[in-house]
Coordinates of C-alpha atoms in Angstrom, one line a residue:
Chain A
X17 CA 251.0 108.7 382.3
X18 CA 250.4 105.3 380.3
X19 CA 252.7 104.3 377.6
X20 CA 250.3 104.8 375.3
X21 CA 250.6 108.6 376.3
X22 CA 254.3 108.7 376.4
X23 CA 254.3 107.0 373.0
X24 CA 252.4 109.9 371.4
X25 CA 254.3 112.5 372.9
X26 CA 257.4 111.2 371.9
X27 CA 256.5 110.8 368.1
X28 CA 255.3 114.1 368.4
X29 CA 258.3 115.6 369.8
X30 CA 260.1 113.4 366.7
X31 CA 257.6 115.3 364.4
X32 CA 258.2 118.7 366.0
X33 CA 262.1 118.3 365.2
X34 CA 261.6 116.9 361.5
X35 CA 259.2 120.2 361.1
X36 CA 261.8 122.2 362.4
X37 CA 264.6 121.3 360.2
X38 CA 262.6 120.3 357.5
X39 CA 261.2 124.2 357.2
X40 CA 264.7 126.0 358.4
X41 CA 266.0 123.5 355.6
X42 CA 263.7 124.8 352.7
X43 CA 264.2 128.2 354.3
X44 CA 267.8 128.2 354.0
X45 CA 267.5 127.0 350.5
X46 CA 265.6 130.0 349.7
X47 CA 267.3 132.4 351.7
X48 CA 270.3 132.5 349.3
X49 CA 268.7 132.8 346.1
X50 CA 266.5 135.3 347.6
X51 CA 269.0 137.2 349.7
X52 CA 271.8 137.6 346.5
X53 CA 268.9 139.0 344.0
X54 CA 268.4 141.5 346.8
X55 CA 272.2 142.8 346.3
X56 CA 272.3 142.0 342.7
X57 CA 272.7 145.0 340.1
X58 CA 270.2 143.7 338.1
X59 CA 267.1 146.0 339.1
X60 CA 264.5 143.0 337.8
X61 CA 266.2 140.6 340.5
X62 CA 265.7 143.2 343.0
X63 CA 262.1 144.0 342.6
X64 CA 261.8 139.6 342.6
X65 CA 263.8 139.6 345.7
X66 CA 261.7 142.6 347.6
X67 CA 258.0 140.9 346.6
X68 CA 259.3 137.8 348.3
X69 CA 260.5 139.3 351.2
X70 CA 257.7 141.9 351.9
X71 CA 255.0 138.9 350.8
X72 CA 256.3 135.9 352.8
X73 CA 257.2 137.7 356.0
X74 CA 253.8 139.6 355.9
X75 CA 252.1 136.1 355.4
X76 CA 252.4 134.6 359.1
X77 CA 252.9 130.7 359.1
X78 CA 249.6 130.4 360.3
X79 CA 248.2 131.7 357.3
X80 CA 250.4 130.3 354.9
X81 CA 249.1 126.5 356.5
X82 CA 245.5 127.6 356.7
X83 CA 245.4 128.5 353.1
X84 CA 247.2 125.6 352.2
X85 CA 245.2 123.2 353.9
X86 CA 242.2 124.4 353.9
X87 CA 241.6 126.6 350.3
X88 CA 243.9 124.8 348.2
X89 CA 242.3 121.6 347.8
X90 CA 239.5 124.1 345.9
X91 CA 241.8 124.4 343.3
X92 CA 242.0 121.1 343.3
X93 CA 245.6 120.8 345.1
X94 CA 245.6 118.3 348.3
X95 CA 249.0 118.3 350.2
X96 CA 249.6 115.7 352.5
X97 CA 249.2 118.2 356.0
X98 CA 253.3 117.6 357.0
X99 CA 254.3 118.7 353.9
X100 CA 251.9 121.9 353.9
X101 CA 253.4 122.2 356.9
X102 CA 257.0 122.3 356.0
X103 CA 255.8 124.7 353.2
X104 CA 254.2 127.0 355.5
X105 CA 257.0 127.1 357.7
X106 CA 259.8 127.2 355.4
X107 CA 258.7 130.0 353.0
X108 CA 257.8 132.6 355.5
X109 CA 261.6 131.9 357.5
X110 CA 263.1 132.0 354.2
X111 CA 262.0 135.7 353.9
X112 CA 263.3 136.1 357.4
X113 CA 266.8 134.3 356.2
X114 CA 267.4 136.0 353.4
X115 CA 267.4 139.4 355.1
X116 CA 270.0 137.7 357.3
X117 CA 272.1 137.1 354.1
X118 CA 271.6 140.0 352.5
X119 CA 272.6 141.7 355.9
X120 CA 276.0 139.5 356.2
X121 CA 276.9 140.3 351.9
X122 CA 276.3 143.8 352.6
X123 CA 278.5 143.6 355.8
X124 CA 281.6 142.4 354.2
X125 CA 284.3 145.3 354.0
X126 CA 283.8 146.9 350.6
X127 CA 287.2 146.5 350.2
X128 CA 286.8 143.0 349.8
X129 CA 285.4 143.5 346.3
X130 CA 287.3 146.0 345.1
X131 CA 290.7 143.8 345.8
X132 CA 288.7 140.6 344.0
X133 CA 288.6 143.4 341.1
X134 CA 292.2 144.6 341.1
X135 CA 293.1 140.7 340.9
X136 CA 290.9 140.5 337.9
X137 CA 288.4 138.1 339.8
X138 CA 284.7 138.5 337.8
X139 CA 281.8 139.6 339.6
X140 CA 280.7 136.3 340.2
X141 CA 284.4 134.7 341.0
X142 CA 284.5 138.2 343.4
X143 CA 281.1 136.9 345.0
X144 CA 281.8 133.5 345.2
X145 CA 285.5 133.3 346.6
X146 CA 285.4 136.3 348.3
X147 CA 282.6 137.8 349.8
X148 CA 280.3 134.5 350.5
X149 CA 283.2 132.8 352.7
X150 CA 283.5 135.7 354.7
X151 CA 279.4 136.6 354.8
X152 CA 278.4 133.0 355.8
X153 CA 280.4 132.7 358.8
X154 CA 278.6 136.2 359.9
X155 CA 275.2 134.3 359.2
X156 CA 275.6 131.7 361.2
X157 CA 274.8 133.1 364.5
X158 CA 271.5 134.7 363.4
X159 CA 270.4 131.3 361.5
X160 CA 270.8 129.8 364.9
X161 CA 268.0 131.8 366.2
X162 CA 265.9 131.6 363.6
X163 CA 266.2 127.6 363.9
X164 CA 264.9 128.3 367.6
X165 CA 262.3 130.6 366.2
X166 CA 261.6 128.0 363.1
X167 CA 261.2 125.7 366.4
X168 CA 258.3 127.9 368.1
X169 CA 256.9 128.3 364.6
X170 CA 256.2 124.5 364.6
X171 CA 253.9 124.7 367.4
X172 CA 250.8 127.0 364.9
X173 CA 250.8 124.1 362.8
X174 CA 249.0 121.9 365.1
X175 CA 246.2 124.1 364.5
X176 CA 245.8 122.1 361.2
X177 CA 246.0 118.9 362.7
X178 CA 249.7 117.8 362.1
X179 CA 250.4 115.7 364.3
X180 CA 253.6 117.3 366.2
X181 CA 254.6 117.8 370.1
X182 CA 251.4 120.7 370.3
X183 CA 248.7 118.6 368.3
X184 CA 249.4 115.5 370.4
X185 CA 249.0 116.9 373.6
X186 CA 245.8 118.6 372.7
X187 CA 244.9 114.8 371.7
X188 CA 246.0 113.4 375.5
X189 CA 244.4 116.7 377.5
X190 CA 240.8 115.8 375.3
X191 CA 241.2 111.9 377.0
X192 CA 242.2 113.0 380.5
X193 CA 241.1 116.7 380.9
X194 CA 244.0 117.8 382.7
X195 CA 245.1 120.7 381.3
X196 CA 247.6 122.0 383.6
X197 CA 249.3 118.9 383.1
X198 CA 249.6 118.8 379.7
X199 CA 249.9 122.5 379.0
X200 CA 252.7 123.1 381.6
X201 CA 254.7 119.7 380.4
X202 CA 254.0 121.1 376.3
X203 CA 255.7 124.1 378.0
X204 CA 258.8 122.5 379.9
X205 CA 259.1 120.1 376.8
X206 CA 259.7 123.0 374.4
X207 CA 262.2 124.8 377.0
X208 CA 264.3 121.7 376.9
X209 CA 264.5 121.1 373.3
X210 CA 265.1 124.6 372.6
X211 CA 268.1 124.2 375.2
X212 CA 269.1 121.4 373.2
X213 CA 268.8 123.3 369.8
X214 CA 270.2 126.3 371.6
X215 CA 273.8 124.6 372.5
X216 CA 274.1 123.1 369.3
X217 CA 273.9 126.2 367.7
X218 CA 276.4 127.3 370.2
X219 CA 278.9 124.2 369.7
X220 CA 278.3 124.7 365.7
X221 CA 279.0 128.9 365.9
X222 CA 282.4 127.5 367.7
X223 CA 283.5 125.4 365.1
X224 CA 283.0 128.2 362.4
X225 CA 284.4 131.0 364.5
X226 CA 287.3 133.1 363.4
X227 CA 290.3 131.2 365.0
Chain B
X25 CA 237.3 126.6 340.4
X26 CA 236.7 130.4 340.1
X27 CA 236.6 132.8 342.9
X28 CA 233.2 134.0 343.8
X29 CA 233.1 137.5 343.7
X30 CA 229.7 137.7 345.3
X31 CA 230.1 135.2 347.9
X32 CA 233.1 137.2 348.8
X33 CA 231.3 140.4 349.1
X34 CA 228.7 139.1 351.0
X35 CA 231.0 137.2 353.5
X36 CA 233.4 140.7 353.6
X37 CA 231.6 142.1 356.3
X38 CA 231.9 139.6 359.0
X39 CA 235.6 138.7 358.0
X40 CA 236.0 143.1 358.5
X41 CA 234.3 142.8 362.2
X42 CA 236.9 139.6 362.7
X43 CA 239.5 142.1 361.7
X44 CA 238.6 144.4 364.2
X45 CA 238.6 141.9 367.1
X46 CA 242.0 141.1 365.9
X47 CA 243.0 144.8 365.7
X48 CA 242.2 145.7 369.3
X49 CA 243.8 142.3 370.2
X50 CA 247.0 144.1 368.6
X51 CA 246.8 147.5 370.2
X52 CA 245.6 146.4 373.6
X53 CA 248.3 143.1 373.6
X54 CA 251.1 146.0 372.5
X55 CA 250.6 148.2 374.8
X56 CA 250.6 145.9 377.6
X57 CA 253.9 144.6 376.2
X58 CA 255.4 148.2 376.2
X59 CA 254.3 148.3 380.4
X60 CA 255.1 144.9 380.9
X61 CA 258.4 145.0 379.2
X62 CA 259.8 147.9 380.9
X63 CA 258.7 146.6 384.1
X64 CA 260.9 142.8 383.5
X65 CA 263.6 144.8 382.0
X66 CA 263.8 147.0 385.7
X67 CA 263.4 143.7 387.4
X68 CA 265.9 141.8 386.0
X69 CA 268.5 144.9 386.4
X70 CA 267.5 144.6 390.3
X71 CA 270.0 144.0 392.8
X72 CA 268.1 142.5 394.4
X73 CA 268.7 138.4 393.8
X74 CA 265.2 137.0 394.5
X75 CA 263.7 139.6 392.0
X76 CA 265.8 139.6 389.3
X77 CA 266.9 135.7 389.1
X78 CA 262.9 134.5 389.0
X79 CA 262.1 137.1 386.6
X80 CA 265.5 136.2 384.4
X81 CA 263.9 133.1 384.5
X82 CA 260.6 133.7 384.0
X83 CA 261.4 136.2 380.6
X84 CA 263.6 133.4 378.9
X85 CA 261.1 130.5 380.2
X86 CA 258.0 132.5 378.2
X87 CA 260.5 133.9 375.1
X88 CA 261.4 130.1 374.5
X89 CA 258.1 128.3 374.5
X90 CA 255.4 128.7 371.8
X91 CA 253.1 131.6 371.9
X92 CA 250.2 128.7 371.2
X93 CA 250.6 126.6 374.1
X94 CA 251.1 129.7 376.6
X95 CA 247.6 130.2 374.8
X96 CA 245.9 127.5 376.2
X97 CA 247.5 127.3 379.3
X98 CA 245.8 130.8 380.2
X99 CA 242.6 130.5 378.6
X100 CA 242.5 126.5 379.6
X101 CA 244.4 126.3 382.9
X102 CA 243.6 129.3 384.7
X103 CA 239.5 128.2 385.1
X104 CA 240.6 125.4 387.0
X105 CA 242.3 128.1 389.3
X106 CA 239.4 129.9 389.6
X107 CA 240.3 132.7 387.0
X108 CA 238.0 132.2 383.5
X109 CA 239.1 134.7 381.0
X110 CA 236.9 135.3 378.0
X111 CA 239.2 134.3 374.9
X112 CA 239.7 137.6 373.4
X113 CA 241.3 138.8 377.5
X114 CA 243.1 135.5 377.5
X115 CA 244.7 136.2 374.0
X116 CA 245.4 139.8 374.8
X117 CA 247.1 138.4 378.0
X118 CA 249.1 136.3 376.2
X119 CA 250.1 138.1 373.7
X120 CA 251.2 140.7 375.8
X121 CA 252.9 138.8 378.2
X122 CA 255.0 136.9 375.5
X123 CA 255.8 140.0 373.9
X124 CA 257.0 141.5 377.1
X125 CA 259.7 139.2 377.1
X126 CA 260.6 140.8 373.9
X127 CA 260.1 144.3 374.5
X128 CA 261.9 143.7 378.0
X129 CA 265.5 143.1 375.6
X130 CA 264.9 145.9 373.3
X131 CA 264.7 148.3 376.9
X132 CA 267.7 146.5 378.5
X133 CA 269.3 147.5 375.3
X134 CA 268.3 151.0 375.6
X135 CA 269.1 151.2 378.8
X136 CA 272.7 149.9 378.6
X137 CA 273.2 152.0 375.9
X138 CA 272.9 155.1 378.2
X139 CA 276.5 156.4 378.1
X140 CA 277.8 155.5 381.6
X141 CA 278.5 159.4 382.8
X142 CA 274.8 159.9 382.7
X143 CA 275.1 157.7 385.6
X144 CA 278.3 159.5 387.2
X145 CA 276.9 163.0 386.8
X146 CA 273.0 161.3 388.3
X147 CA 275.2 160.1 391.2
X148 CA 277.1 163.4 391.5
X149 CA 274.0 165.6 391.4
X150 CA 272.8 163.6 394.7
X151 CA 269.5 162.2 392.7
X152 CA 267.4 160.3 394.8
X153 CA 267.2 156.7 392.8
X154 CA 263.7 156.9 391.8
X155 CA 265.1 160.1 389.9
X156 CA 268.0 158.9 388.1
X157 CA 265.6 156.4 386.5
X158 CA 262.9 158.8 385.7
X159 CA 264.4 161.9 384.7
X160 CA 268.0 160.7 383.5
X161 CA 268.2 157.2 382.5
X162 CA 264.6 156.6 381.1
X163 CA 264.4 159.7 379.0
X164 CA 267.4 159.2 377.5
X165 CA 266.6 155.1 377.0
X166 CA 263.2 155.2 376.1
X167 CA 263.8 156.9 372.7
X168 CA 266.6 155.2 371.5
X169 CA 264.7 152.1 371.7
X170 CA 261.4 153.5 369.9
X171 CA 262.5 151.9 366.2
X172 CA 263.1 148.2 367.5
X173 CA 260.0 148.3 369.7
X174 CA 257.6 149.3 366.6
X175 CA 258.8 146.4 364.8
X176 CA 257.7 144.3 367.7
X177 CA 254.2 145.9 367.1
X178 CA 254.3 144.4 363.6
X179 CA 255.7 140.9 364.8
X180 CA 252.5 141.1 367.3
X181 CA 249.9 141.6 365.0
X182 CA 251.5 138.4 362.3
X183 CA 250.9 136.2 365.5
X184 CA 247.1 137.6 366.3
X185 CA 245.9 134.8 364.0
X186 CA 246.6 132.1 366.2
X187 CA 244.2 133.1 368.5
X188 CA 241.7 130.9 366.6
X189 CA 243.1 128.5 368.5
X190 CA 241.1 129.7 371.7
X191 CA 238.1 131.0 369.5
X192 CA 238.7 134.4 369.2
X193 CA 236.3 136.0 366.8
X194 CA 239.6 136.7 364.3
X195 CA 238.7 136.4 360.6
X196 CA 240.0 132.4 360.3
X197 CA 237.3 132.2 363.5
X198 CA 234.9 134.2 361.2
X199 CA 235.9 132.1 358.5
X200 CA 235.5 128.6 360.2
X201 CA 232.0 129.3 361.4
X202 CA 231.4 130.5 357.6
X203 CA 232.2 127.8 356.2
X204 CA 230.7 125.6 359.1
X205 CA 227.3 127.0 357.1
X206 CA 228.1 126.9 353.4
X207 CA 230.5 124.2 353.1
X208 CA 233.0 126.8 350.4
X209 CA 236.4 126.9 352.1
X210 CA 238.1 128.7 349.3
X211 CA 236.6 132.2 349.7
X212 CA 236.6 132.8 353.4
X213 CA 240.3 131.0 354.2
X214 CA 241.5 133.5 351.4
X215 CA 239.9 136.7 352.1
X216 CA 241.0 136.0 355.9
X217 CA 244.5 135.5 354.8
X218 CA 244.6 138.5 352.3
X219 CA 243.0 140.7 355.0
X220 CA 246.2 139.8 357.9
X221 CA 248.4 140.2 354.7
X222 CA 247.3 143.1 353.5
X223 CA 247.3 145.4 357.3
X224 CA 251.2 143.2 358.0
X225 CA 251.7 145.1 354.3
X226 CA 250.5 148.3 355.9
X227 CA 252.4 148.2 359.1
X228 CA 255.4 147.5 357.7
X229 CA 256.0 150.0 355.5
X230 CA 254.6 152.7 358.6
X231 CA 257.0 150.8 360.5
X232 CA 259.7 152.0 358.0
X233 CA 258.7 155.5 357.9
X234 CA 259.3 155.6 361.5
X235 CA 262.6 153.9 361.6
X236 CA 263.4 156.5 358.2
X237 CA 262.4 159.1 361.1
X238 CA 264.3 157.8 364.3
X239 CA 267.5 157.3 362.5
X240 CA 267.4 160.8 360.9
X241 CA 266.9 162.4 364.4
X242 CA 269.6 159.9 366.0
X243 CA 272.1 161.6 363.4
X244 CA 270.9 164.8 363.2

């Protein structure tokens, strides 16, 4: 392998990682809006929460990144492709993430609110020092695997030619038309940094765990 | 720019035979997951060390790696092994073999959730092995896992579109070869999109009813 070679598949390996936080970042920034006007009483909230959820997790990433890179720019919208990317990515996790926090609200002990009510907390006091500390502790292991899934996700968008891990080594195998060589390395590469990922998430759930 | 009502229409029809290709991808990729997954999660409960330690391996290898690049190793690597799959065989493959590794949790799941006298009273009764699995265990594992493995049907098809990637005729294949004529990306990249959105729509509300169903009879 030249250095030329190892050059590209380290900047896309770089890439791949800024994808990956990049869209579990917009994701998580979504997920909480999203996920609270899912429990809110307000029935209009809900009904905005539901379309967003139902929409975004029905629209794959790969669709969300073909439209936006290549039917956009009709309606006379050009993102630069990285961004799209990150787009793509981060709104279809965020339906996935908010499910997680509207799973972990819904999880907290009912008693939990009705104790922020005797002490005359209001409802969003009640949300806010009550039931959120305790709820985003029981996120965090399921926002660990979605940041490995949100990982995976990142290969789809080489198919419109952002250049991450996947889109690089398509670039190397069309030079030097070894394919098992590139494939199978694409394939160990990935394993590693999702073991990387993986006990990060580990050493992060530690630190937040119930002591 | 407007949407072209009539370029739509006349494009529908091709995008609709893409859909199909991407349909059977989905049915024939799920049920090979369904076999496939039952058999890794048997393997890996092995006691057997050489079976169930490469397949361990094997299942978390495949669940951790992108769908895509398993993609091209099978329709790319295996020629040069002497083994050409068309692309549409090469996507089923793959997309049954990734979501084996799935499918292979949600039975291990099933299975362990067997309560452990089943096995007692199996062992009791003097079943022959073979039995225990199939007329104690499996029947009694098998259901209990039917809701999580429907929603694995619906995860399947939301990844079917990245078979354009080995040039399955899917609708963005459709779509691509379209617009490779008439130059107008906006129509065909939409309609393609709405079409996977619409049947993901579809399949997840059926998927509901069925987990409405499963959890009814679980209680009742």
């Amino acid at each position: 392998m030249s250095s030329a070679q190892l050059g590209l598949l380290l900047y896309g390996a770089w890439q791949t990682i800024l994808l990956t936080l990049g869209g579990m970042a917009l994701a998580l920034v979504i997920a909480f809006p999203v996920g609270l006007a899912r429990v809110s009483r307000n029935k209009f909230l809900r009904a905005v929460g539901f379309v967003y959820v139902e929409l975004f997790r029905g629209a794959a990433v790969l669709v969300l990144a073909f439209w936006f890179v290549y039917a956009l720019p009709s309606l006379g919208w050009q993102l630069e492709p990285a961004f799209a990317g990150i787009l793509a990515l981060g709104l279809n996790m965020g339906a996935y993430s908010s499910e997680v926090v509207r799973g972990a609200i819904q999880a907290v002990p009912p008693g939990q609110v009705e104790a922020a009510t005797a002490l005359n907390f209001t409802p969003s006091q009640g949300m806010r020092r009550v039931v959120l500390p305790q709820a985003v502790r029981a996120m965090i292991p399921s926002f660990g695997n979605n940041v490995i899934e949100q990982l995976k996700a990142t290969a789809v968008v080489a198919v419109v030619s952002i250049p991450e891990l996947t889109f690089n080594g398509q670039l190397i195998w069309s030079g030097n038309g070894r394919a098992a060589a590139v494939f199978g390395g694409l394939l160990i590469g990935y394993g590693i940094m999702a073991l990387v990922f993986m006990t990060m998430v580990r050493l992060i759930e530690r630190k937040v765990a119930w002591s | 720019m407007n949407f072209d009502w009539n370029y739509a229409l006349d494009i529908l029809p091709l995008l609709l035979d893409g859909l199909l290709t991407a349909l059977i991808a989905t049915v024939v990729g799920y049920v090979a997951a369904l076999v496939l997954g039952l058999v890794f999660a048997l393997a890996r409960r092995s006691s057997k060390r050489w079976i169930c330690l490469p397949v361990g391996f094997f299942v978390e290898f495949i669940r951790g790696t992108p769908l895509l690049i398993q993609l091209f190793f099978l329709f790319f690597v295996l020629p040069q092994l002497g083994l050409a799959l068309s692309p549409l065989a090469a996507g089923i493959v793959g997309l049954g073999l990734h979501y084996a590794t799935y499918t292979s949790e949600v039975y291990r799941a099933g299975i362990e959730g067997v309560p452990p006298g089943q096995w007692d009273a199996a062992v009791a009764l003097h079943l022959p092995r073979r039995r225990v699995w199939t007329s104690v265990i499996l029947p009694q594992a098998v259901p209990r896992s039917i809701p999580a493995l429907t929603n694995y049907s619906i995860a399947l098809f939301k990844d079917v579109p990245q078979l354009v990637a080995i040039t399955v005729a899917e609708p963005f294949t459709v779509g691509r070869a379209i617009i490779a004529e008439t130059f107008r990306p906006f129509e065909p990249i939409t309609m393609a999109g709405l079409l996977y959105l619409a049947v993901a729509l579809v399949l997840s509300y059926l998927g509901r009813i069925v987990e409405r169903r499963y959890k009814g009879m679980a209680t009742a």
